[in-house]
Backbone as a ProteinNet text record, in pm:
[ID]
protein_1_A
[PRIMARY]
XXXXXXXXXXXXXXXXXXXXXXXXXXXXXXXXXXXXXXXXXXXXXXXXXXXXXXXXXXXXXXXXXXXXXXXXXXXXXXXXXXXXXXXXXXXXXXXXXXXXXXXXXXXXXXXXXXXXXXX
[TERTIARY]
866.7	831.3	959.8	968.6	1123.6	1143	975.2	942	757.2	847.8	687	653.5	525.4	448.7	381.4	328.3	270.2	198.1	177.2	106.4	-46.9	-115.5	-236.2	-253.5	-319.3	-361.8	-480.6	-518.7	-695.6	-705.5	-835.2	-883.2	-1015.2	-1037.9	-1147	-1196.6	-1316.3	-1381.3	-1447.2	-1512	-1630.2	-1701.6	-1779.9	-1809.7	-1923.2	-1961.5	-2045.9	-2012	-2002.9	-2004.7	-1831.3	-1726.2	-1572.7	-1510.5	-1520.5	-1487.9	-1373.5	-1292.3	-1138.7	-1109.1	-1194.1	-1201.2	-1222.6	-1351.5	-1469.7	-1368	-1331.7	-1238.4	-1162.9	-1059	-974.2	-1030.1	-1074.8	-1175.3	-1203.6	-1257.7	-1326.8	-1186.6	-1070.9	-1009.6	-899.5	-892.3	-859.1	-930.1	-1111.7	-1100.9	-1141.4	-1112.5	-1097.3	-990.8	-852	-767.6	-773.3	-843.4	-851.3	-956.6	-1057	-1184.9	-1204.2	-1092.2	-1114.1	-1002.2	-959	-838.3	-850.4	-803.4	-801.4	-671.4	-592.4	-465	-519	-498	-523	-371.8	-271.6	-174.2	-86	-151.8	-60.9	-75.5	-134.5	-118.9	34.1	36.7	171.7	304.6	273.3	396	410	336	336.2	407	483.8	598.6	461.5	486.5	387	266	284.7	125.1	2.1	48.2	-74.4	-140.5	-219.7	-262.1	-229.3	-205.7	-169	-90.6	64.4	142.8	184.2	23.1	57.7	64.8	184.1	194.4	138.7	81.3	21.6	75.2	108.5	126.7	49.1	-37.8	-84.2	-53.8	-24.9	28.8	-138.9	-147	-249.1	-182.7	-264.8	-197.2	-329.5	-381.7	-492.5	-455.3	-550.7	-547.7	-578.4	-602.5	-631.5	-635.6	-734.1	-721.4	-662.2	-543.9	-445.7	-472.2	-515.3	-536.9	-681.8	-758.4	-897.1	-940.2	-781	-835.8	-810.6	-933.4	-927.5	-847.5	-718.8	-654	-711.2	-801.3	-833.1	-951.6	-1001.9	-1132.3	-1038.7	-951.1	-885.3	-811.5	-776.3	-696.9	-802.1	-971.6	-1094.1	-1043	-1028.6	-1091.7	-1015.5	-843.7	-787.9	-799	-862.6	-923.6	-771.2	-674.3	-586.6	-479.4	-388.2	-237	-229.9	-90.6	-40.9	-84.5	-117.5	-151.1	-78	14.5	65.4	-16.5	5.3	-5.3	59.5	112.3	150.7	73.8	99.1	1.4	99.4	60	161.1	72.1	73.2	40.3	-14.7	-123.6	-144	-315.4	-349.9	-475.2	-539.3	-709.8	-738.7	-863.1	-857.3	-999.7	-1052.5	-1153.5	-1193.3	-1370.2	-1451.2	-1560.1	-1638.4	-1785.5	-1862.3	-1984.4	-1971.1	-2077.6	-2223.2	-2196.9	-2358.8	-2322.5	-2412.7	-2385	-2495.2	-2546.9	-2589.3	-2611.7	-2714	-2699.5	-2757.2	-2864.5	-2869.1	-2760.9	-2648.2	-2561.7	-2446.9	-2454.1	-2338.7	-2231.4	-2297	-2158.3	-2167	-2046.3	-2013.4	-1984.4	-1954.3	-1877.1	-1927.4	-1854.7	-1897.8	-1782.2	-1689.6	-1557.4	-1593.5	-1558.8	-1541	-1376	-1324.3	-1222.1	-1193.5	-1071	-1019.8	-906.3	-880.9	-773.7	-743.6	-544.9	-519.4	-462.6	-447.5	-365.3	-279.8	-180.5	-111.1	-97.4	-133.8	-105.2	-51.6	48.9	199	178.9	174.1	148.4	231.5	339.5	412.9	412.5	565.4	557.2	680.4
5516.6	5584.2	5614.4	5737.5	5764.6	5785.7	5786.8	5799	5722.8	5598.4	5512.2	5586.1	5632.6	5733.6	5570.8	5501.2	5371.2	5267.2	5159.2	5078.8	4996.9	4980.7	4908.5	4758.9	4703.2	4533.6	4544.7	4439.9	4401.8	4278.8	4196.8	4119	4114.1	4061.4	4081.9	3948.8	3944.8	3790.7	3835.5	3771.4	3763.2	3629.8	3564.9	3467.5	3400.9	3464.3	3412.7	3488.1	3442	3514	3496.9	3451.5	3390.3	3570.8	3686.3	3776.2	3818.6	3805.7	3822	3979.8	4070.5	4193.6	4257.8	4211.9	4236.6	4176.2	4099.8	4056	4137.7	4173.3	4302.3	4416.1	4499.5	4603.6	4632.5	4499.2	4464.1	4450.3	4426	4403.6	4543.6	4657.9	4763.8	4818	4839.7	4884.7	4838.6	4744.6	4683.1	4748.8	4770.2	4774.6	4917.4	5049.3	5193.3	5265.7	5199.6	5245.3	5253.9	5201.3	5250.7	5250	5431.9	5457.8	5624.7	5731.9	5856.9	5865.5	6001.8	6021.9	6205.8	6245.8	6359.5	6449.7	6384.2	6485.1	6457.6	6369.9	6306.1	6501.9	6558.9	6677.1	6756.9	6782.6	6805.6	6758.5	6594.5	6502	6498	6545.4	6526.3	6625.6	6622.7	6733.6	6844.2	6960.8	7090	7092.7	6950	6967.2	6929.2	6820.2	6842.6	6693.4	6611	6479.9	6439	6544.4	6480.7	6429.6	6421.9	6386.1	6264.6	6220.9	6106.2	6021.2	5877.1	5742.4	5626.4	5569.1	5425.1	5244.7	5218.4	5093.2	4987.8	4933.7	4843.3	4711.9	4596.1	4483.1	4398.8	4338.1	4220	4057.6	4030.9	3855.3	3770.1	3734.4	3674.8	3520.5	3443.8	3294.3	3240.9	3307.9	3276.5	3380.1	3375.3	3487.2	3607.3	3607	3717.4	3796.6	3745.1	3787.3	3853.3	3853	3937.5	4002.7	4051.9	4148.6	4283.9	4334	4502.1	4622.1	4616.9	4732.3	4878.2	4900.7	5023.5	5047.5	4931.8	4906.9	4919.7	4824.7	4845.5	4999.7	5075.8	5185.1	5285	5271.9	5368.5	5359.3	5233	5268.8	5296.4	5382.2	5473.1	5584.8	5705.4	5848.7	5918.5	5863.4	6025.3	5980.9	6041.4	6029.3	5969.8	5908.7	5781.5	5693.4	5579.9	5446.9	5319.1	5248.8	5150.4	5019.2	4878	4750.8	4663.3	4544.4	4455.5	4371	4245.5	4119.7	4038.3	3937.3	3768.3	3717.5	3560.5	3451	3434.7	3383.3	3423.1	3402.8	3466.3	3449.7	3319.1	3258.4	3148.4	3148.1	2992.9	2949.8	2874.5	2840.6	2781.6	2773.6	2646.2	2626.6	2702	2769.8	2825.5	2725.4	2622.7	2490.6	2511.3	2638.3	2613.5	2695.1	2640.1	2719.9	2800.3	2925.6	3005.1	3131.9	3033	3104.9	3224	3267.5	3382.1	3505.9	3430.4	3510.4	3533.7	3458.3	3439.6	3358.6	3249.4	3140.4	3082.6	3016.7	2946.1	2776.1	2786	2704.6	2730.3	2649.4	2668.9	2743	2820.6	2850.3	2995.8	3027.7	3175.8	3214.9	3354.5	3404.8	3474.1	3494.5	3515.6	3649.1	3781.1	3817.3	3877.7	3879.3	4001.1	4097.1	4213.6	4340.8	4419.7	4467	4541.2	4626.8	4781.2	4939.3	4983.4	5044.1	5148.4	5257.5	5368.4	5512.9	5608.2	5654.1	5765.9	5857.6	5884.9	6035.6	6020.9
-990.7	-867.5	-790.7	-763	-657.3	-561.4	-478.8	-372.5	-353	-254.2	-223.2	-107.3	-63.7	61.4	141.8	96.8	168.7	51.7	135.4	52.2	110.6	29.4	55.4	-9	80.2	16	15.2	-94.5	-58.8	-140.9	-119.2	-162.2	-250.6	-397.8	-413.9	-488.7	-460.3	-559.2	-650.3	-791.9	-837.9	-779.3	-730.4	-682.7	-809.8	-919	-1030.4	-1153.3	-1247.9	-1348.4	-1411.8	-1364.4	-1398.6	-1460.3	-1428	-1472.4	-1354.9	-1456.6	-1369.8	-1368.3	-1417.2	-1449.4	-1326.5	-1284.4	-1159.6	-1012.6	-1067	-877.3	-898.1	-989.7	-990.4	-905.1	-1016.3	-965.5	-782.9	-765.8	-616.6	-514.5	-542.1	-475.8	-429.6	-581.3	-562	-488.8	-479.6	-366.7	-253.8	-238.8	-91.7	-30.1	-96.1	-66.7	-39.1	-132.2	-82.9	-15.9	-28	51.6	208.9	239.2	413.6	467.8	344.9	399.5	359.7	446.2	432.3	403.6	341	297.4	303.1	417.5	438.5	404.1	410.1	376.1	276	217.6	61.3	-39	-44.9	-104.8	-67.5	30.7	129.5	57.6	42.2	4.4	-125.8	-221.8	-336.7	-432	-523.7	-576.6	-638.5	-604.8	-672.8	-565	-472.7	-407.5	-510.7	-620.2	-679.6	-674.3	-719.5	-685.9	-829.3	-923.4	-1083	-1120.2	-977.6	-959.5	-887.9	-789.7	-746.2	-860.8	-802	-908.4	-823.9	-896.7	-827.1	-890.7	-838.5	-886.4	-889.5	-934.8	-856.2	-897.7	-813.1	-870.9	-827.1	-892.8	-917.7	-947.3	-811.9	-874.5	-890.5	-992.1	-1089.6	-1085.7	-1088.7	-1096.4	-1204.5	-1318.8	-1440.7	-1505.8	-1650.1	-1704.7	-1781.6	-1750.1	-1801.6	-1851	-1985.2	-2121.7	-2103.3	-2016	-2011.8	-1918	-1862.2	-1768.6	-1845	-1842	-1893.6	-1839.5	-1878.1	-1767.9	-1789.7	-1865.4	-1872.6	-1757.6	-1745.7	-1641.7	-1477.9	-1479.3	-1349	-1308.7	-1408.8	-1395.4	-1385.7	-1363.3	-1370.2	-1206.3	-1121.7	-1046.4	-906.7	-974.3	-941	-955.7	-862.4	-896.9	-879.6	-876.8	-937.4	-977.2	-1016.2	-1096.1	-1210.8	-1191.1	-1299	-1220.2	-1311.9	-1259	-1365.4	-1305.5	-1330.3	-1304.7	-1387	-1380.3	-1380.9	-1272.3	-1293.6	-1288.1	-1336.4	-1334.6	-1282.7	-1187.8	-1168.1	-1147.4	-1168.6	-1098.6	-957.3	-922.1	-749.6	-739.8	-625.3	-563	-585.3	-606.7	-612.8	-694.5	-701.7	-804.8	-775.2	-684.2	-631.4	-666.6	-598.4	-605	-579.5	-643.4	-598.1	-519	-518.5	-535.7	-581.8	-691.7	-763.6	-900.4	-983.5	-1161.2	-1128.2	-1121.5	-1156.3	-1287.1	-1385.4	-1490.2	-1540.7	-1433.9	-1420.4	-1386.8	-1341.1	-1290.3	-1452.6	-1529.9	-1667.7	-1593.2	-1499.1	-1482.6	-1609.2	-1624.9	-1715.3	-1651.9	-1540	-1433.7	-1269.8	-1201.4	-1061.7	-1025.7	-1105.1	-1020.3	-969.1	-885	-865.8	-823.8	-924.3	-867.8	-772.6	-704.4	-569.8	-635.9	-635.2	-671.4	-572.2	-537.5	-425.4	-512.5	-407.4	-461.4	-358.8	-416.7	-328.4	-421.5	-319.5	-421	-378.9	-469.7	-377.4	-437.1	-316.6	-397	-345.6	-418.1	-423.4	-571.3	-573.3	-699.1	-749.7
[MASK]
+++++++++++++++++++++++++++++++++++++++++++++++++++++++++++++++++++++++++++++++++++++++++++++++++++++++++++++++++++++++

């Protein structure tokens, strides 16, 4: 990226079901859904949105290995979209197994995100 325009955070849980996929997901858009970018067209080289780049860093509390980046990169609607993964967010108690839900455990994940979007 050779130009960052701003960045967004968010938070997302799965609270049943241990899918480190789904707190991803939930936390991207936490982080873009209540936000307008009315003149990112303007800022963007050609004016086009095919040109915006996104980064998004994800910090996961487990998991690594099963988060679907093709699932997380859906639920960026334009440009390039980048992934980092680190260490981070939480795992904590749900205090009930719900197996209707596909717990496996009482844990539910916690993931944050920060998205940087320039060109």
């Amino acid at each position: 990226m050779d130009q960052m325009l701003f960045v967004q955070t968010g938070m997302g849980i799965d609270v049943h079901g241990q899918n480190i996929t789904k707190a991803a997901v939930r936390a991207i858009k936490n982080a873009i859904h209540t936000n307008s970018m009315p003149g990112i067209r303007e800022a963007l080289p050609e004016k086009s949105l095919d040109n915006m780049k996104t980064n998004v860093k994800l910090a996961l509390p487990c998991d690594h290995d099963q988060l679907d980046h093709e699932e997380v990169k859906k639920a960026i609607p334009y440009g390039k979209v980048t992934i980092e993964v680190m260490d981070g967010g939480m795992k904590t108690t749900s205090g009930i197994v719900l197996e209707d839900k596909d717990d496996k455990n009482d844990q539910m994940y916690m993931v944050n995100t920060s998205i940087e979007v320039g060109y």
